Tab-separated table of C-alpha atoms and ligand atoms in Angstrom:
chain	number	residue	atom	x	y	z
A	1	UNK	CA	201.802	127.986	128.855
A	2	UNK	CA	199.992	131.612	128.909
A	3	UNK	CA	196.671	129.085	129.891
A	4	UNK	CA	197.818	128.265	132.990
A	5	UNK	CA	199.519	131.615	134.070
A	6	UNK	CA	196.869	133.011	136.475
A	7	UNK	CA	198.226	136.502	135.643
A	8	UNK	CA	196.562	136.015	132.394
A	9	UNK	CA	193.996	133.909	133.249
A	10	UNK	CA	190.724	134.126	132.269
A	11	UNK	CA	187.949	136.843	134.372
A	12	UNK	CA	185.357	136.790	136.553
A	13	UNK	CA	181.589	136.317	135.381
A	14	UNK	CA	180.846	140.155	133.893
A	15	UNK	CA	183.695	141.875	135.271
A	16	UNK	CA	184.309	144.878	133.834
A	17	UNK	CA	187.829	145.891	132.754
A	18	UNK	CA	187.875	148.326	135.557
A	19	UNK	CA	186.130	146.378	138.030
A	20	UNK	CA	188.508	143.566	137.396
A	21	UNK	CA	191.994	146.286	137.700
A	22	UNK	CA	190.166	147.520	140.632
A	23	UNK	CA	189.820	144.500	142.572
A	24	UNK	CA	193.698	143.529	141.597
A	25	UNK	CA	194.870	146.789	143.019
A	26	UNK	CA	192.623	146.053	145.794
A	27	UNK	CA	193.937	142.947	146.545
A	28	UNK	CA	197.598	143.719	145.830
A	29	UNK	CA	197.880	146.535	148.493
A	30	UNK	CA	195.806	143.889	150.987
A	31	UNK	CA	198.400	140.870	150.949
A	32	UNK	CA	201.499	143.867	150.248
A	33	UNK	CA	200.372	144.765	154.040
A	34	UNK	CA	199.515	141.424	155.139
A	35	UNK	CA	203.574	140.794	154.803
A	36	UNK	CA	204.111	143.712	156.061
A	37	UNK	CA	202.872	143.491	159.090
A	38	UNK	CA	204.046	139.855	159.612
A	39	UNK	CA	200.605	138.938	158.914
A	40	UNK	CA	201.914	135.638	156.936
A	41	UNK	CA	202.634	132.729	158.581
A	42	UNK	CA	203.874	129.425	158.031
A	43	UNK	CA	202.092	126.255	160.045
A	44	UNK	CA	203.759	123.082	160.045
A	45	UNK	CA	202.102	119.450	159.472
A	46	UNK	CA	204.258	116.369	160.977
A	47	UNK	CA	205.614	113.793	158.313
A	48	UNK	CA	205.782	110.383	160.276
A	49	UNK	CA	207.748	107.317	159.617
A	50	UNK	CA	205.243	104.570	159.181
A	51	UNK	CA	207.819	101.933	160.449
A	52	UNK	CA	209.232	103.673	163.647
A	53	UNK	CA	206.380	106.075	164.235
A	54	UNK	CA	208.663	108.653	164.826
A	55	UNK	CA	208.459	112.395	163.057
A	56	UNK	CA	210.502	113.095	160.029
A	57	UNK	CA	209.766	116.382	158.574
A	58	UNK	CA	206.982	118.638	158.015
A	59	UNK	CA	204.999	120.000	155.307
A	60	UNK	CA	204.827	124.064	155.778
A	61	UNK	CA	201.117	125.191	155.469
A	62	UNK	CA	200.265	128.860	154.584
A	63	UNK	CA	198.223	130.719	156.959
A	64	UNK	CA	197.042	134.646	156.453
A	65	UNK	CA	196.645	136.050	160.653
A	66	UNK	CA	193.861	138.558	159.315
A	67	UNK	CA	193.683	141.569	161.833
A	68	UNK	CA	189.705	141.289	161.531
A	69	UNK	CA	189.277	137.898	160.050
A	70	UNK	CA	191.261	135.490	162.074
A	71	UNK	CA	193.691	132.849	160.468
A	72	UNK	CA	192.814	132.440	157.054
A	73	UNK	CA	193.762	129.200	155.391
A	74	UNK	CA	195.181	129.323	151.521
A	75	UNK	CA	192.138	128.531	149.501
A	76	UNK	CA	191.127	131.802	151.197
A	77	UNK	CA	193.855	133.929	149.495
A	78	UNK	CA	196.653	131.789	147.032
A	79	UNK	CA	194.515	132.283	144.189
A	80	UNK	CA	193.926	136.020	144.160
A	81	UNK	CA	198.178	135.931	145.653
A	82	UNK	CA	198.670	134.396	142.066
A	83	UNK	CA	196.209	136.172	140.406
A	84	UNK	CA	198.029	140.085	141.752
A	85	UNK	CA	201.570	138.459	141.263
A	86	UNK	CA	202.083	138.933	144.774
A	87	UNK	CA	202.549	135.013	145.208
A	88	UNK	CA	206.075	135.539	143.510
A	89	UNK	CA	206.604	138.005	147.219
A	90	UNK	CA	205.001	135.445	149.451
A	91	UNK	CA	206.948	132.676	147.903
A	92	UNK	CA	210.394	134.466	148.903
A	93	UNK	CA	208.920	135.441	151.868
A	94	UNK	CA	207.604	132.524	152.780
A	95	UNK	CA	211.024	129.914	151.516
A	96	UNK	CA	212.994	132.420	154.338
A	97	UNK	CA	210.850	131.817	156.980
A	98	UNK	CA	210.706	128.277	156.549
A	99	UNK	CA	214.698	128.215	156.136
A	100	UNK	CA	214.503	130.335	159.314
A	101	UNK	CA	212.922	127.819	161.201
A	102	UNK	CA	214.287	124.673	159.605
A	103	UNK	CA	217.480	126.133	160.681
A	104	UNK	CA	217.008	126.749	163.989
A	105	UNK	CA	214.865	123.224	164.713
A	106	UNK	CA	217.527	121.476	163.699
A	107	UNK	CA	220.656	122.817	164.871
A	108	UNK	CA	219.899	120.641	168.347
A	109	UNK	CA	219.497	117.584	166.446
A	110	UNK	CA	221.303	114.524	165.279
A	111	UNK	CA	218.507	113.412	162.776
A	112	UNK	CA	217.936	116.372	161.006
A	113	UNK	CA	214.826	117.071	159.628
A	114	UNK	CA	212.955	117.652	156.259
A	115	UNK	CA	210.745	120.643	155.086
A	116	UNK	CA	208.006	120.788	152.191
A	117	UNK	CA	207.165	124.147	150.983
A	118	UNK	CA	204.166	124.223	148.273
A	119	UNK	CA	204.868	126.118	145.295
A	120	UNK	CA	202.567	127.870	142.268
A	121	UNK	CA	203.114	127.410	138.929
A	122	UNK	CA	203.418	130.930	138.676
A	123	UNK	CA	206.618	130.846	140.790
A	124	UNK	CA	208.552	128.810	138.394
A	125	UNK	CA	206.826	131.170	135.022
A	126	UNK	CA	208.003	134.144	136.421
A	127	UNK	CA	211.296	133.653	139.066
A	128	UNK	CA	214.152	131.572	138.263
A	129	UNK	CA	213.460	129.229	141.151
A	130	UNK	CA	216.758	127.692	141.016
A	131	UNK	CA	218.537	130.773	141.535
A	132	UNK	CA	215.905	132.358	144.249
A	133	UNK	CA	216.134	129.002	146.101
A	134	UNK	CA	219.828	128.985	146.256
A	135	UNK	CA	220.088	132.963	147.098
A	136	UNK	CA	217.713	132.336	149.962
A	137	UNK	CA	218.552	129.482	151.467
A	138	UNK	CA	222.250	130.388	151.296
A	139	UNK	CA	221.265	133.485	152.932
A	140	UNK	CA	219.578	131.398	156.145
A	141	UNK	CA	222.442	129.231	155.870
A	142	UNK	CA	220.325	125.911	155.620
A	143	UNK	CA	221.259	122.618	153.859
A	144	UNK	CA	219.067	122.803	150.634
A	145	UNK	CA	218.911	118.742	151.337
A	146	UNK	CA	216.794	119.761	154.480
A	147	UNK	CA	213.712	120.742	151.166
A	148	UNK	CA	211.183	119.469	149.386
A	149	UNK	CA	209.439	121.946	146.669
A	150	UNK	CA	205.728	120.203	146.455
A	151	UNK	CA	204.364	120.860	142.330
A	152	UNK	CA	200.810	119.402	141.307
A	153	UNK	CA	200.624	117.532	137.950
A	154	UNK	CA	198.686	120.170	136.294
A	155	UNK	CA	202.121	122.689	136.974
A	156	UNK	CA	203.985	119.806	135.262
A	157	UNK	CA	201.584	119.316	132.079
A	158	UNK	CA	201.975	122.321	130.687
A	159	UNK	CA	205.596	122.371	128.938
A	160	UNK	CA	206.404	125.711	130.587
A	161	UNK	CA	209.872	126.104	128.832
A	162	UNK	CA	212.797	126.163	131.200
A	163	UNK	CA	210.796	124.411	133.977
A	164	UNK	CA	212.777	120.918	133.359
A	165	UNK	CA	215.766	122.873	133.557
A	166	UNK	CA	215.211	124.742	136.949
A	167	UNK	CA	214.221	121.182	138.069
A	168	UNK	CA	217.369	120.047	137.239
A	169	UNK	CA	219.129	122.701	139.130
A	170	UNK	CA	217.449	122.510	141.928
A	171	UNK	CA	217.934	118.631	142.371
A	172	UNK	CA	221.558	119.302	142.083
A	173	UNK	CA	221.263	121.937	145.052
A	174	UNK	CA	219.670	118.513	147.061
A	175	UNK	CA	216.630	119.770	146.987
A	176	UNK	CA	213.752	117.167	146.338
A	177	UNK	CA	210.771	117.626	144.223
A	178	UNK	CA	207.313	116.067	145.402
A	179	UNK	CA	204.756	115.401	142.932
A	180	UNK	CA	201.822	116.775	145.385
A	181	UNK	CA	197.847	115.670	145.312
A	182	UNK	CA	199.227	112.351	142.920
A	183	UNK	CA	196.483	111.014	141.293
A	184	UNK	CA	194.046	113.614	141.004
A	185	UNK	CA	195.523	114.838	137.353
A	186	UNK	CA	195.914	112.689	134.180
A	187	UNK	CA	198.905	112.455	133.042
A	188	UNK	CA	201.436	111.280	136.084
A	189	UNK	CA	203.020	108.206	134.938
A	190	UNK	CA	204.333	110.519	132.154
A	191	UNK	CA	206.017	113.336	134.336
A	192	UNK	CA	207.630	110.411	136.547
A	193	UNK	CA	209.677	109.326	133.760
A	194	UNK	CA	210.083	113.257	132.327
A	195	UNK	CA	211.087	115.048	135.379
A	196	UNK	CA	213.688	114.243	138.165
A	197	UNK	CA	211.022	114.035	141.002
A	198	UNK	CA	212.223	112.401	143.991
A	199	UNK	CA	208.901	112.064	145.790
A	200	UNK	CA	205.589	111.501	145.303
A	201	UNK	CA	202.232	112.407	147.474
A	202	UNK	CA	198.898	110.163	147.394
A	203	UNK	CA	196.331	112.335	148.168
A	204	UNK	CA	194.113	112.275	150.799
A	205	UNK	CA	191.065	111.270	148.533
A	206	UNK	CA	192.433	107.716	148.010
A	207	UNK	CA	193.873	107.976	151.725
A	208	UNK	CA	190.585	108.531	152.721
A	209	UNK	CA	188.593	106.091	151.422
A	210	UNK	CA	190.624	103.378	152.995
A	211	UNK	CA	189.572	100.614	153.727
A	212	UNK	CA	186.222	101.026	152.603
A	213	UNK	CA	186.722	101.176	149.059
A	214	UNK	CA	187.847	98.281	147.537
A	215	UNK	CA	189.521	100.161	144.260
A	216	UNK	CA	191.102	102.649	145.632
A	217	UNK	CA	192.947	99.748	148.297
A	218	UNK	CA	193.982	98.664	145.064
A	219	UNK	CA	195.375	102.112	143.211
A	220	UNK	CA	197.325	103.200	146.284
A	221	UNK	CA	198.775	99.721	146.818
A	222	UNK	CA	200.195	100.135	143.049
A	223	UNK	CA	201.046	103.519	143.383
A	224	UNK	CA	202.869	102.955	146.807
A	225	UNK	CA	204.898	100.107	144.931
A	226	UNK	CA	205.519	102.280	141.629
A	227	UNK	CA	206.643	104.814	143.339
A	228	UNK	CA	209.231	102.451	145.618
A	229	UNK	CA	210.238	100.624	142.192
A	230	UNK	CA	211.121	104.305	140.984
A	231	UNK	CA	212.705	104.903	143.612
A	232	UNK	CA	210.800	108.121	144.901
A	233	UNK	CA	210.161	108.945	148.605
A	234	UNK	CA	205.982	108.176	148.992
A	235	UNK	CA	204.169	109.762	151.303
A	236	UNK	CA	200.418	109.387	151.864
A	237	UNK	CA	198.214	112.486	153.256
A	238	UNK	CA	195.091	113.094	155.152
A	239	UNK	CA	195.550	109.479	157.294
A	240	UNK	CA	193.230	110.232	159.755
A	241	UNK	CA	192.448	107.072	161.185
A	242	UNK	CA	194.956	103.927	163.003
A	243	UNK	CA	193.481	101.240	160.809
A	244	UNK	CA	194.378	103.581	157.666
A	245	UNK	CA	197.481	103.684	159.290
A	246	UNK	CA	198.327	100.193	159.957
A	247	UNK	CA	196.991	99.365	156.627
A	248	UNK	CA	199.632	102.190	154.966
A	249	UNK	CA	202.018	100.875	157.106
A	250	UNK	CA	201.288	97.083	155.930
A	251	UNK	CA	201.540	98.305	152.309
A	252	UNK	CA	204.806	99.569	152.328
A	253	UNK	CA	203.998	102.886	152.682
A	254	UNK	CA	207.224	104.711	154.556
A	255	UNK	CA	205.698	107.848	155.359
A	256	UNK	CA	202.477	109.266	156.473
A	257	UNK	CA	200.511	112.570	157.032
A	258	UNK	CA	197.130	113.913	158.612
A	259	UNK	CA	195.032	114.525	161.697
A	260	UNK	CA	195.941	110.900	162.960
A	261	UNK	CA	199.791	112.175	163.811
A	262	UNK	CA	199.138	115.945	163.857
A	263	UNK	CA	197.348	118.836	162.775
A	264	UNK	CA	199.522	121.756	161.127
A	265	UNK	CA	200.244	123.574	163.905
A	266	UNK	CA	202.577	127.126	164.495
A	267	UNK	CA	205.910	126.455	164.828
A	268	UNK	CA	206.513	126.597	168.541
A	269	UNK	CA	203.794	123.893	169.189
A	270	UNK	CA	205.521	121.895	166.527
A	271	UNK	CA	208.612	121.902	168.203
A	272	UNK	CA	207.070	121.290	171.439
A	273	UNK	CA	205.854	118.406	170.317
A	274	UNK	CA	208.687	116.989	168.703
A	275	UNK	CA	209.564	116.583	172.605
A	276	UNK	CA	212.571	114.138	172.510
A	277	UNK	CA	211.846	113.013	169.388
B	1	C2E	P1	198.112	120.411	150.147
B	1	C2E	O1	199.535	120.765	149.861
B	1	C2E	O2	197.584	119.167	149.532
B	1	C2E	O3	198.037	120.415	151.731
B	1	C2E	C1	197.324	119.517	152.497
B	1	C2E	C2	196.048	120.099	153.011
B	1	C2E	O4	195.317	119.048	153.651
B	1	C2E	C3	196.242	121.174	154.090
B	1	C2E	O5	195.188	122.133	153.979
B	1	C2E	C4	196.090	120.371	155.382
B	1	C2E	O6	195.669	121.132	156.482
B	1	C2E	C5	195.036	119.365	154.986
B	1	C2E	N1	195.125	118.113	155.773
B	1	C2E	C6	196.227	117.571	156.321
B	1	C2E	N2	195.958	116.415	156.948
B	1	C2E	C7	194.630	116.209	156.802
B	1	C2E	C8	193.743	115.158	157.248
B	1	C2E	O7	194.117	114.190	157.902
B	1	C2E	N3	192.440	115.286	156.887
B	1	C2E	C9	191.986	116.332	156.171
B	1	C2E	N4	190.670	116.370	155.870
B	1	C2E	N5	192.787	117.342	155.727
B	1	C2E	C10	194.111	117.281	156.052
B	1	C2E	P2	195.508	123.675	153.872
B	1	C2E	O8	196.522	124.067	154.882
B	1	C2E	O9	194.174	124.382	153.867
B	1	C2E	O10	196.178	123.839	152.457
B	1	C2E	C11	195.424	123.733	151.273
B	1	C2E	C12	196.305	123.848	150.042
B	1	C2E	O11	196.856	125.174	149.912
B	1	C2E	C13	197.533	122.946	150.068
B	1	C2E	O12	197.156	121.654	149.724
B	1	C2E	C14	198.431	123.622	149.052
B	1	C2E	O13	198.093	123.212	147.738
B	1	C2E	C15	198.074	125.097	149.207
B	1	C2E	N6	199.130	125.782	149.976
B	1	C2E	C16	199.348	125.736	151.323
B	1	C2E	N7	200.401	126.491	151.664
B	1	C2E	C17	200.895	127.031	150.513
B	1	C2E	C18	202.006	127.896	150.214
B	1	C2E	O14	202.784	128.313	151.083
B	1	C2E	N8	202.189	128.237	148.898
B	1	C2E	C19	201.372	127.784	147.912
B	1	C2E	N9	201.621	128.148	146.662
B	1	C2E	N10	200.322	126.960	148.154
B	1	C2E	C20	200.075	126.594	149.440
B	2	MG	MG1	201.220	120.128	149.777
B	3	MG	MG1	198.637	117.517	149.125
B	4	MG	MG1	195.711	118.964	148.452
């Protein structure tokens, strides 16, 4: 487990001790005043139905409004977030703000809809996520059934004690659990049958190499009807094109993600373009 805690992972090329406590420090007081100042910000991605073409959710997308630097996206800053700790703050931070929003989108709405929030590894080390998801959202009084926690296989490989059991928890909340980037790591038909996932996400290299490649047509047709014999939710990212989309779509695909439908946008363009949705 201790291998794939970043707060004891391994250094960087010749780093002293001190250089490396420095830069920590450094970096601890930078993203400690980024969410201070409100400097953290969630973007939102539309999830589409592939059937009815019409928006069901959205994945929330980290972004970092640097006062010098502009919007910074996540590989720009989770790392060294999980690296400092500070991830465990960002994570509370940022589950409110989404449960905030969620809240508020769909009070005016018949068909409510559904919110994925990435999470770290580190998150579910170090918090009791079952507990700090049901303290929050209680506190923004939103339906935990409204959330999806995203986890990558390589979170799930390593048997971090007590992680099976927070899963658990949380799916008794109603929250759903996406497998996120499926396909990249080694070991996924394993964690479908170990953990109570109820979604899972082909990523966008398979997405993308639709239609061209005539292997990967093959893996995400199997994976789209694995996942539907399991039962779990599939959603395939990064469609950026309409014949990706029909050909999703023709697969059995339900729901779909990328450019083609939306970029992640802030959360007042995202509602304006829900428009009567
Ligand atoms: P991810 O969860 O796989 O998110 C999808 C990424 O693909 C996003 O990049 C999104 O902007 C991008 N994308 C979406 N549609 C398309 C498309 O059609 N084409 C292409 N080329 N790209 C597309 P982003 O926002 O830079 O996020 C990168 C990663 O950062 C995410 O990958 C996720 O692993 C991580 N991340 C984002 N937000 C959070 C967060 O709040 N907490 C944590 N722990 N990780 C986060
Ligand atoms: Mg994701
Ligand atoms: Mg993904
Ligand atoms: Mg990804």
């Amino acid at each position: 487990a201790a291998k794939l805690d970043p707060l004891s992972g391994p250094r960087r090329f010749r780093e002293t001790d001190a250089e490396e406590a420095r830069r920590r420090v450094r970096m601890t007081h930078e993203l400690k005043a980024a969410l201070d100042n409100d400097e953290i910000v969630y973007h939102f991605q539309p999830q589409i139905d592939l059937t009815t073409g019409r928006c069901v959710g959205a994945e929330a997308l980290v972004r970092w409004n640097h006062p010098l630097f502009g919007s910074q996206l996540p590989g720009r800053f989770i790392h060294a977030a999980e690296q400092t700790g500070m991830i465990l703050n960002l994570g509370e931070r940022g589950l409110a703000a989404v449960a905030a929003f969620a809240r508020c989108v769909n009070a005016g709405r018949d068909r409510q809809l559904r919110f994925s929030i990435n999470t770290s590894a580190t998150e579910f080390l170090h918090r009791d996520m079952a507990e700090v998801v049901d303290r929050i959202l209680g506190e923004s009084s939103a339906d935990p059934r409204w959330f999806t926690l995203e986890l990558t296989e390589s979170m799930l490989l390593n048997d971090t004690p007590g992680v099976l059991d927070a899963f658990r928890r949380l799916r008794r909340l109603g929250v759903g659990l996406s497998v996120d980037d499926f396909g990249t790591g080694y070991s996924s038909l394993r964690l479908l049958e170990t953990f109570p996932m109820t979604e899972i996400k082909i990523d966008r290299s398979f997405v993308g190499e639709l239609p061209s490649s005539e292997s990967k047509m093959v893996i995400v047709r199997a994976v789209i009807d694995l996942g539907r014999a399991l039962g779990l939710t599939v959603v395939a990212e990064g469609i950026e094109t309409e014949a990706q989309r029909a050909l999703l779509a023709e697969m059995g695909c339900p729901i779909g993600q990328g450019y083609l439908f939306g970029r992640p946008c802030d959360g007042e363009s995202f509602v304006k373009n829900l428009g009567s949705q």
